[in-house]
Short mmCIF file of C-alpha atoms in Angstrom, two decimals:
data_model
loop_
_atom_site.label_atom_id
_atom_site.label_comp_id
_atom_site.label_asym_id
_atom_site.label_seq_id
_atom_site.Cartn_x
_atom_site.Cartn_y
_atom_site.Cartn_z
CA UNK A 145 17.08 28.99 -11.10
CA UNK A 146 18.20 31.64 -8.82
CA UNK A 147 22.08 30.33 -8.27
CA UNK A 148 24.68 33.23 -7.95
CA UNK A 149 27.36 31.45 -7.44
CA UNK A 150 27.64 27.27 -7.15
CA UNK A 151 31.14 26.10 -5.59
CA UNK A 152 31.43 22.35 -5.39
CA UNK A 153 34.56 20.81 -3.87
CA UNK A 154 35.36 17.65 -5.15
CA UNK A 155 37.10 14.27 -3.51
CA UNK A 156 40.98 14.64 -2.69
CA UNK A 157 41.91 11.12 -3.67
CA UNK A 158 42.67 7.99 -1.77
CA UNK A 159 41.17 7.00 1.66
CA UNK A 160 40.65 10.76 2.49
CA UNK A 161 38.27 11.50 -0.24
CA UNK A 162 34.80 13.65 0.25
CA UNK A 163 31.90 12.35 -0.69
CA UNK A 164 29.78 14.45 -0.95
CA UNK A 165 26.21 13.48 -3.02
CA UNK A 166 24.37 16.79 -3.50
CA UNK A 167 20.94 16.33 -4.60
CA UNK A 168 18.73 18.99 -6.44
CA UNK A 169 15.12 18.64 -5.87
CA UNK A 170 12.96 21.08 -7.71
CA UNK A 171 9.24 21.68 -8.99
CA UNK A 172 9.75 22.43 -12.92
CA UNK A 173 8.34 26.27 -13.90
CA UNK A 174 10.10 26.75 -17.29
CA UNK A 175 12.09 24.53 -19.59
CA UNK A 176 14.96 23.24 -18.71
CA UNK A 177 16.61 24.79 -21.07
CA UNK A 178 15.99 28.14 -19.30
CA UNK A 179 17.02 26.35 -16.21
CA UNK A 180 20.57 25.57 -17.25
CA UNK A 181 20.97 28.39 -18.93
CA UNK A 182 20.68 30.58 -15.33
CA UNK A 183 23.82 28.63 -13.89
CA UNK A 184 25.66 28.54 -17.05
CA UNK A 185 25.58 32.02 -17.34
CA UNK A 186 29.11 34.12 -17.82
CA UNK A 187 26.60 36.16 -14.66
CA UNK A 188 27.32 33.54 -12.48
CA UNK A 189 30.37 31.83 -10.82
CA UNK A 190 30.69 27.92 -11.02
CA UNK A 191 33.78 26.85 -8.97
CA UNK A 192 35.17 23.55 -9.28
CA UNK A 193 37.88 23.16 -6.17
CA UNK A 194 38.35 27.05 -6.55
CA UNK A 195 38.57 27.17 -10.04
CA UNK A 196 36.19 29.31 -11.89
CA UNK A 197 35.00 27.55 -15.07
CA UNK A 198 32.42 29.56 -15.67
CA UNK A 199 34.08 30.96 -19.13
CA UNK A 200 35.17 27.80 -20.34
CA UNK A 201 33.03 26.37 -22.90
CA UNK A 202 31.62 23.20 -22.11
CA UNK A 203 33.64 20.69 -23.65
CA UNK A 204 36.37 22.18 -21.77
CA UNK A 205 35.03 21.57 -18.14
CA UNK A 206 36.21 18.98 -15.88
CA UNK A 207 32.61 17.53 -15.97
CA UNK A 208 30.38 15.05 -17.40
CA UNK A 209 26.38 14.38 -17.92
CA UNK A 210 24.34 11.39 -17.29
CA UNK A 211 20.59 12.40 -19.07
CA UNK A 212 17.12 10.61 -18.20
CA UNK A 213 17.03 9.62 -22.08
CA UNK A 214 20.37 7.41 -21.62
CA UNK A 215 21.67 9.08 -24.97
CA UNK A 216 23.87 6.56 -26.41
CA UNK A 217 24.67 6.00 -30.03
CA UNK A 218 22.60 3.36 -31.57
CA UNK A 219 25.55 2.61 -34.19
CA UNK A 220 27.99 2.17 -31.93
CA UNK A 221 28.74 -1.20 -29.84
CA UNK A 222 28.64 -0.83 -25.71
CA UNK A 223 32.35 -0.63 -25.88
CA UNK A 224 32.72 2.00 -28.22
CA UNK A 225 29.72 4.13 -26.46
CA UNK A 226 31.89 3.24 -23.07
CA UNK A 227 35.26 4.71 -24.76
CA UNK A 228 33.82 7.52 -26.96
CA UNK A 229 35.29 10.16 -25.23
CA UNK A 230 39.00 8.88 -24.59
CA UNK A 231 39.07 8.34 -28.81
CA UNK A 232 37.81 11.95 -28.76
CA UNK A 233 41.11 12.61 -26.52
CA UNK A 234 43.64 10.80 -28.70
CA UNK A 235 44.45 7.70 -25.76
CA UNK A 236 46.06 4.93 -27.07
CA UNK A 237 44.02 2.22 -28.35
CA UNK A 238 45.55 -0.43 -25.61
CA UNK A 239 44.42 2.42 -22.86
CA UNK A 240 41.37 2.69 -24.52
CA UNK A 241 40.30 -1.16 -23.91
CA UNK A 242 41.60 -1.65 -20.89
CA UNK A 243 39.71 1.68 -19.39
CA UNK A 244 36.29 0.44 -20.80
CA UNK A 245 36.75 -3.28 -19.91
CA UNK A 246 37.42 -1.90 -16.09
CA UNK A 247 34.31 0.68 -16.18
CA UNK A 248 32.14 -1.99 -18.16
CA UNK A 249 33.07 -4.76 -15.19
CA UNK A 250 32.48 -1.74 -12.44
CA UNK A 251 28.72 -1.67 -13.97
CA UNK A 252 28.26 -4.97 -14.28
CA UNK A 253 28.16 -5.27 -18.13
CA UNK A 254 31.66 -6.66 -18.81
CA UNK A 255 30.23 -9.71 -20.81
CA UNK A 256 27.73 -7.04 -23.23
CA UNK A 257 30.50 -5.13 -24.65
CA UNK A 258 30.02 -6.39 -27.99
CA UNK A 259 26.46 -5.61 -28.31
CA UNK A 260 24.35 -2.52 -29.24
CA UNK A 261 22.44 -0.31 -27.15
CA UNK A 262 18.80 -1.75 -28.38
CA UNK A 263 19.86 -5.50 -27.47
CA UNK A 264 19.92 -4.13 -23.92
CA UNK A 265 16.79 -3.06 -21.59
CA UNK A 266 16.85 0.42 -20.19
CA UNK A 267 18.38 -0.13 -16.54
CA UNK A 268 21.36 -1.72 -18.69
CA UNK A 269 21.39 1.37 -20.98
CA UNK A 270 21.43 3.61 -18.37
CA UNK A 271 24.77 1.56 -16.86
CA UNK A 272 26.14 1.93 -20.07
CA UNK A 273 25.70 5.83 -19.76
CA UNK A 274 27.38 6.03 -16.55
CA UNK A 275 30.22 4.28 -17.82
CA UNK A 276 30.63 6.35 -20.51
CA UNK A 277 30.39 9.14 -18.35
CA UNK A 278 32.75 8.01 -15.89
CA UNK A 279 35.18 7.20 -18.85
CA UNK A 280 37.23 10.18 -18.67
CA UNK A 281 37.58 10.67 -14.56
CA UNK A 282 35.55 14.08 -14.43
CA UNK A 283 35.62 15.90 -11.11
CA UNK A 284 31.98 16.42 -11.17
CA UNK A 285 28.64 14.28 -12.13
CA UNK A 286 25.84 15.45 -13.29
CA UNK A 287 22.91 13.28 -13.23
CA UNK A 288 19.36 14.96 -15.04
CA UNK A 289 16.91 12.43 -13.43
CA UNK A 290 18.90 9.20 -14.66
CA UNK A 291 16.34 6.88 -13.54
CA UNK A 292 12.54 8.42 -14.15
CA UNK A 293 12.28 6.29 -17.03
CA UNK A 294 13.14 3.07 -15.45
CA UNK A 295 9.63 1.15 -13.86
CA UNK A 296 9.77 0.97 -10.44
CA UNK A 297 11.47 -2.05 -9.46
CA UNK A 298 14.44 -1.75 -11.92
CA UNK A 299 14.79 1.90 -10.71
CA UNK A 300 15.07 1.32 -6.84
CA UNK A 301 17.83 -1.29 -8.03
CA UNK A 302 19.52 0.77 -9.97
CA UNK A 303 19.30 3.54 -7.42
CA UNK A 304 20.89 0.95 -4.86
CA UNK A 305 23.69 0.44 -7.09
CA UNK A 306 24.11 4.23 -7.81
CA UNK A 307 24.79 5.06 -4.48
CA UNK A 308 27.00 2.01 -3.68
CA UNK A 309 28.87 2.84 -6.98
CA UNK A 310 29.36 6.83 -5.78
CA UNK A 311 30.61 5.80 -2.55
CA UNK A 312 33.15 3.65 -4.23
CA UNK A 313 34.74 5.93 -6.25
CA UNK A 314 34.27 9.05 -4.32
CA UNK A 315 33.66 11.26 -7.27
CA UNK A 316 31.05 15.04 -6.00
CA UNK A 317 27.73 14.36 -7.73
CA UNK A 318 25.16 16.88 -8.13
CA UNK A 319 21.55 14.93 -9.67
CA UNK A 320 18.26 16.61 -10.25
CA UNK A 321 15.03 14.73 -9.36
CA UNK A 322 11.22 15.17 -8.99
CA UNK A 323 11.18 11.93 -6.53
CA UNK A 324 11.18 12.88 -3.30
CA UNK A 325 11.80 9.32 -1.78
CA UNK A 326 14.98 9.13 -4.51
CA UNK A 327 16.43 12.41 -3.26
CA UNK A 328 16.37 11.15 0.32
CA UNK A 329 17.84 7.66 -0.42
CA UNK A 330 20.62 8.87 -2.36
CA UNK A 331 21.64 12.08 -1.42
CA UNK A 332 23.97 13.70 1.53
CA UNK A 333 22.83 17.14 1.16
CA UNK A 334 19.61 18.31 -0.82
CA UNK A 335 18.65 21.95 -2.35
CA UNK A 336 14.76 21.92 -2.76
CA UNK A 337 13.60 24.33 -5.43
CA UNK A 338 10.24 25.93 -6.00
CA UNK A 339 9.44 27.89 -9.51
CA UNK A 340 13.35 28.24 -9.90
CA UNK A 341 14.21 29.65 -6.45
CA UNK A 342 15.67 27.44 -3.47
CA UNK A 343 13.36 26.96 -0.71
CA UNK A 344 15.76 25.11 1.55
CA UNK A 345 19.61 23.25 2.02
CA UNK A 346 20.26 20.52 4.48
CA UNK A 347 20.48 17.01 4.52
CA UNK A 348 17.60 14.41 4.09
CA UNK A 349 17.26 14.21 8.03
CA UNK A 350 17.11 17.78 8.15
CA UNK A 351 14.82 18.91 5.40
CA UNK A 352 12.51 15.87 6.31
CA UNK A 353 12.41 16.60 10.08
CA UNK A 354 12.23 20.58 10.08
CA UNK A 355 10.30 21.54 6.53
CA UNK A 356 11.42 25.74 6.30
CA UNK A 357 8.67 26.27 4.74
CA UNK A 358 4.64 25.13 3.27
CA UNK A 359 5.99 24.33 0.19
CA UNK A 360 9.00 22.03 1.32
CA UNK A 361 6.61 20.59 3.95
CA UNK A 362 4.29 19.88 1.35
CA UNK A 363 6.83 18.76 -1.37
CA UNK A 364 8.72 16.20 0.75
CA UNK A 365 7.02 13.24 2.34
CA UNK A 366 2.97 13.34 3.51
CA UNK A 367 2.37 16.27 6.19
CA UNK A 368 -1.24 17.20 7.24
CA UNK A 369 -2.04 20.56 7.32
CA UNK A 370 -5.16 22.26 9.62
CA UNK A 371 -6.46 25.73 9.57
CA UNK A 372 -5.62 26.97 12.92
CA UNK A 373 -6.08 30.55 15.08
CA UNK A 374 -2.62 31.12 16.98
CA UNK A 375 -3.23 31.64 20.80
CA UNK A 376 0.19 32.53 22.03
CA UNK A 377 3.73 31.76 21.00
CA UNK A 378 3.17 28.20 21.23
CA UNK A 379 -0.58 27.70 20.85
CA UNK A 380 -3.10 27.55 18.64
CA UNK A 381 -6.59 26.68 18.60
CA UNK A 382 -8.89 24.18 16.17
CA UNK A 383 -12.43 24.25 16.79
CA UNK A 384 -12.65 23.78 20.54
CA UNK A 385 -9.25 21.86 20.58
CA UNK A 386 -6.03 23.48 22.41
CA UNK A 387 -2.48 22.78 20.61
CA UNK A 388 1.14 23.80 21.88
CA UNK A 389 3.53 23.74 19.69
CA UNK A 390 7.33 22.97 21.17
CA UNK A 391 8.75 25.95 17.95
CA UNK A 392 7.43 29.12 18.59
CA UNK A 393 5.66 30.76 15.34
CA UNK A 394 6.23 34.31 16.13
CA UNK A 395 2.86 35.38 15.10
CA UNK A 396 0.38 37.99 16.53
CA UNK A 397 -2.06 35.95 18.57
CA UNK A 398 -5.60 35.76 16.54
CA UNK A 399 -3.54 35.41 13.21
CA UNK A 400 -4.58 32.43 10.71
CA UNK A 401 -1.72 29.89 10.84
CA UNK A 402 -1.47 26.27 8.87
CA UNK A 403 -0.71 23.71 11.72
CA UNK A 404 1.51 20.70 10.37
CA UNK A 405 2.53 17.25 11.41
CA UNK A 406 3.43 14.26 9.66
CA UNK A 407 1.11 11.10 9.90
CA UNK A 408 3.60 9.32 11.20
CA UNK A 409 4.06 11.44 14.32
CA UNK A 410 0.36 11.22 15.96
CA UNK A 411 0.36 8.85 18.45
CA UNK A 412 -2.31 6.42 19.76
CA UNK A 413 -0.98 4.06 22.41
CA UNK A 414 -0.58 4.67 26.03
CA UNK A 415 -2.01 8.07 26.28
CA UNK A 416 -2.65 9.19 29.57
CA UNK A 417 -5.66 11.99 30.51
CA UNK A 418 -3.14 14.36 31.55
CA UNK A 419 -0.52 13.81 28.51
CA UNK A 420 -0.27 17.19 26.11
CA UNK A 421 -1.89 17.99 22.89
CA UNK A 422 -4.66 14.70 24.14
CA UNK A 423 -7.90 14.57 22.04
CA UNK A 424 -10.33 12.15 21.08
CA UNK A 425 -11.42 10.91 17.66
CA UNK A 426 -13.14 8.66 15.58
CA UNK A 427 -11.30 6.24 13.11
CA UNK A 428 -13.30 7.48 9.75
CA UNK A 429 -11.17 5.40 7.04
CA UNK A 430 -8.54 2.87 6.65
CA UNK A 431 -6.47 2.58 3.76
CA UNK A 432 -4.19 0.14 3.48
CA UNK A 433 -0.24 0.59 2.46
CA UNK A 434 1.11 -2.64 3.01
CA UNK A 435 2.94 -2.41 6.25
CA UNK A 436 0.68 0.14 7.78
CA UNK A 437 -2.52 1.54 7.52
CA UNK A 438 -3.46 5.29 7.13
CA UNK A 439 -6.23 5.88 8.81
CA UNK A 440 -8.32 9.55 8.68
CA UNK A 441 -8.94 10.38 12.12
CA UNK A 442 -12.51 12.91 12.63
CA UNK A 443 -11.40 14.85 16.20
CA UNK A 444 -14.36 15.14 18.41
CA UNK A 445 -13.38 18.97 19.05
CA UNK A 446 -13.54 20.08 15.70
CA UNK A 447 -15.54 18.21 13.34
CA UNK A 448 -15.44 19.37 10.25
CA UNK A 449 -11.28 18.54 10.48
CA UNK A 450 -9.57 15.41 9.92
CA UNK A 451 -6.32 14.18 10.29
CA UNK A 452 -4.36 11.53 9.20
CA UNK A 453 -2.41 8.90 10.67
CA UNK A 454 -0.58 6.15 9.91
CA UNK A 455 -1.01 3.01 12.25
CA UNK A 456 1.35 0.04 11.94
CA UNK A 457 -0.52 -3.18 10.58
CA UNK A 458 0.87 -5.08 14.30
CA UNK A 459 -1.07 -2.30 16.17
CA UNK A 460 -3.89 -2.07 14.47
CA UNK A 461 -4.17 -6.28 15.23
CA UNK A 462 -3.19 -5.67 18.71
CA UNK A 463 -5.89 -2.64 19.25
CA UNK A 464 -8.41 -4.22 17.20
CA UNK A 465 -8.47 -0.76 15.52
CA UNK A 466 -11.61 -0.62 12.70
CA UNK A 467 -13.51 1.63 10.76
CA UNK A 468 -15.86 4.02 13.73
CA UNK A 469 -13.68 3.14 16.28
CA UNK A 470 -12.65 5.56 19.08
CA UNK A 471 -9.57 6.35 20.69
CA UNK A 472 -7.39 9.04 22.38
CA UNK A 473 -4.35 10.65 20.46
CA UNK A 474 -1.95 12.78 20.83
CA UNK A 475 0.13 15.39 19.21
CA UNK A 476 3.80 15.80 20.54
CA UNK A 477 4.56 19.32 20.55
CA UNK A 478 8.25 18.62 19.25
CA UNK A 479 6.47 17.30 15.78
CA UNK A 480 4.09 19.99 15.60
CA UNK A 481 4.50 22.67 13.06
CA UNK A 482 3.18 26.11 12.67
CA UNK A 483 3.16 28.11 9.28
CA UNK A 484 1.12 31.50 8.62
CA UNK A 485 -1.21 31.06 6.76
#
């Protein structure tokens, strides 16, 4: 993980506090082990509002972990997971209750307290967790993919009440994921990683909207991706189809490039003869996602390319859009990317 130095700035307090939800997105290449080891490195500076803790040990760091295996002790009741580490700190035992019956009642658990971690299913467990780790008011979460091994409708749930509970409390978070669509629900500002090495930093909007690269194109969200010949600063050529591109690529014209847009972005209604990036094609497939169909569109320019694009279920009434049907589309230059290839 190629970090050399990680400041985070944490909430002030109060009404005035940051929030700031910083989510790590990365491709795994080594253990992660290895991973953690690169930022926890004497090598490397970790500042915590200015304060280098990168030579304290651990235990010492204003910091706590929530892990994707929940990690509780089976022995102990929910209460006594909850207040583990203020015994570990030497609080009173009246401090001690009253701090876990106020965390436990945050997460919704205040009526389990007396039970043990295997009396309660995982989306509980992984409450529990947070609790525990919110126990002793650390200026930084960490989250290792807390929810991968919820199923899916307990995890967007839980992710709901993650991100209401952050907001709450104001307290920086920094979570690694695999899940693209969890990254960009929860997080203000993303780092998306590739075989250790950041790719790109913005927020969801950002990364989503203007991919820096193939890989971060690829990696978040669906993006089709055409072998292309660049024609100028702003065009490119597919078969006998003309594109113009609204970003210029900066290539040499007659280079190989990888043309990009998201299925979302080709449009299909109201296309005039004279509107840019027009072609005609042939509806080859229809899938069907619920709300929308994605259909894979053959261009009659170039046909041994396909695109695809996805066609709200209301349209594809309204058009009477099946299988071998054809229509005109369009490409707005604005959503068209250009990579070299």
């Amino acid at each position: 993980m190629t970090l050399p130095e990680l400041s985070v700035s944490g909430g002030t307090g109060g009404t005035t506090a940051q929030l700031d939800d910083l989510e790590l997105l990365a491709r795994r290449s080594a253990d992660d082990a290895a991973e953690y080891a690169a930022i926890d490195g004497r090598a490397h500076a970790i500042l915590l509002d200015g304060d280098d803790v990168s030579g304290r040990p651990p235990h010492k760091r204003p910091l706590n972990t929530v892990f994707q295996s929940y990690a509780l002790f089976p022995n102990l009741t929910i209460a006594d997971n909850v207040g583990y580490g203020l015994v570990n700190r030497r609080m009173k035992r009246a401090d001690i209750r009253a701090r876990v019956t106020a965390l436990l009642e945050l997460v919704g658990l205040a009526d389990q307290s007396r039970k043990y971690p295997v009396q309660l299913s995982g989306g509980q467990q992984q409450r529990v967790a947070l609790a525990r780790a919110l126990a002793t008011s650390p200026s930084l979460l960490l989250l290792d993919e807390p929810l991968s091994a919820l199923d899916a409708r307990v995890r967007l749930r839980l992710r709901d009440e993650l991100k209401s509970l952050q907001r709450r409390l104001g307290i920086t978070t920094i979570m690694v994921t695999h899940d693209q669509e969890e990254a960009m629900g929860l997080a203000d500002r993303m780092i998306v990683m590739n075989q250790g090495t950041i790719e790109q930093t913005g927020t969801p909007a950002e990364i989503y909207a203007n991919p820096a690269t193939v890989f971060v194109a690829d990696f978040i969200g669906t993006m089709n991706f055409i072998d292309a010949t660049a024609t100028g600063e702003h065009h490119l050529r597919i078969g006998n189809l003309e594109f113009v591109s609204a970003t210029p690529h900066r290539l040499p014209s007659g280079s190989r490039v990888r043309m990009a847009i998201r299925p979302e972005d080709i449009r299909f209604r109201n296309i005039a003869a004279d509107s840019v990036n027009r072609f005609d094609g042939r509806i080859a497939a229809l899938d069907f996602h619920g709300g929308f169909c994605r259909a894979t569109i053959a261009p009659g320019g170039a046909p041994d390319v396909h695109f695809a694009a996805d066609i709200p279920a209301s349209d594809l009434r309204d058009l009477a859009i099946a299988v071998d049907h054809n229509l005109s589309l369009a490409l707005p230059p604005e959503a068209v990317r250009i990579y070299a290839h």
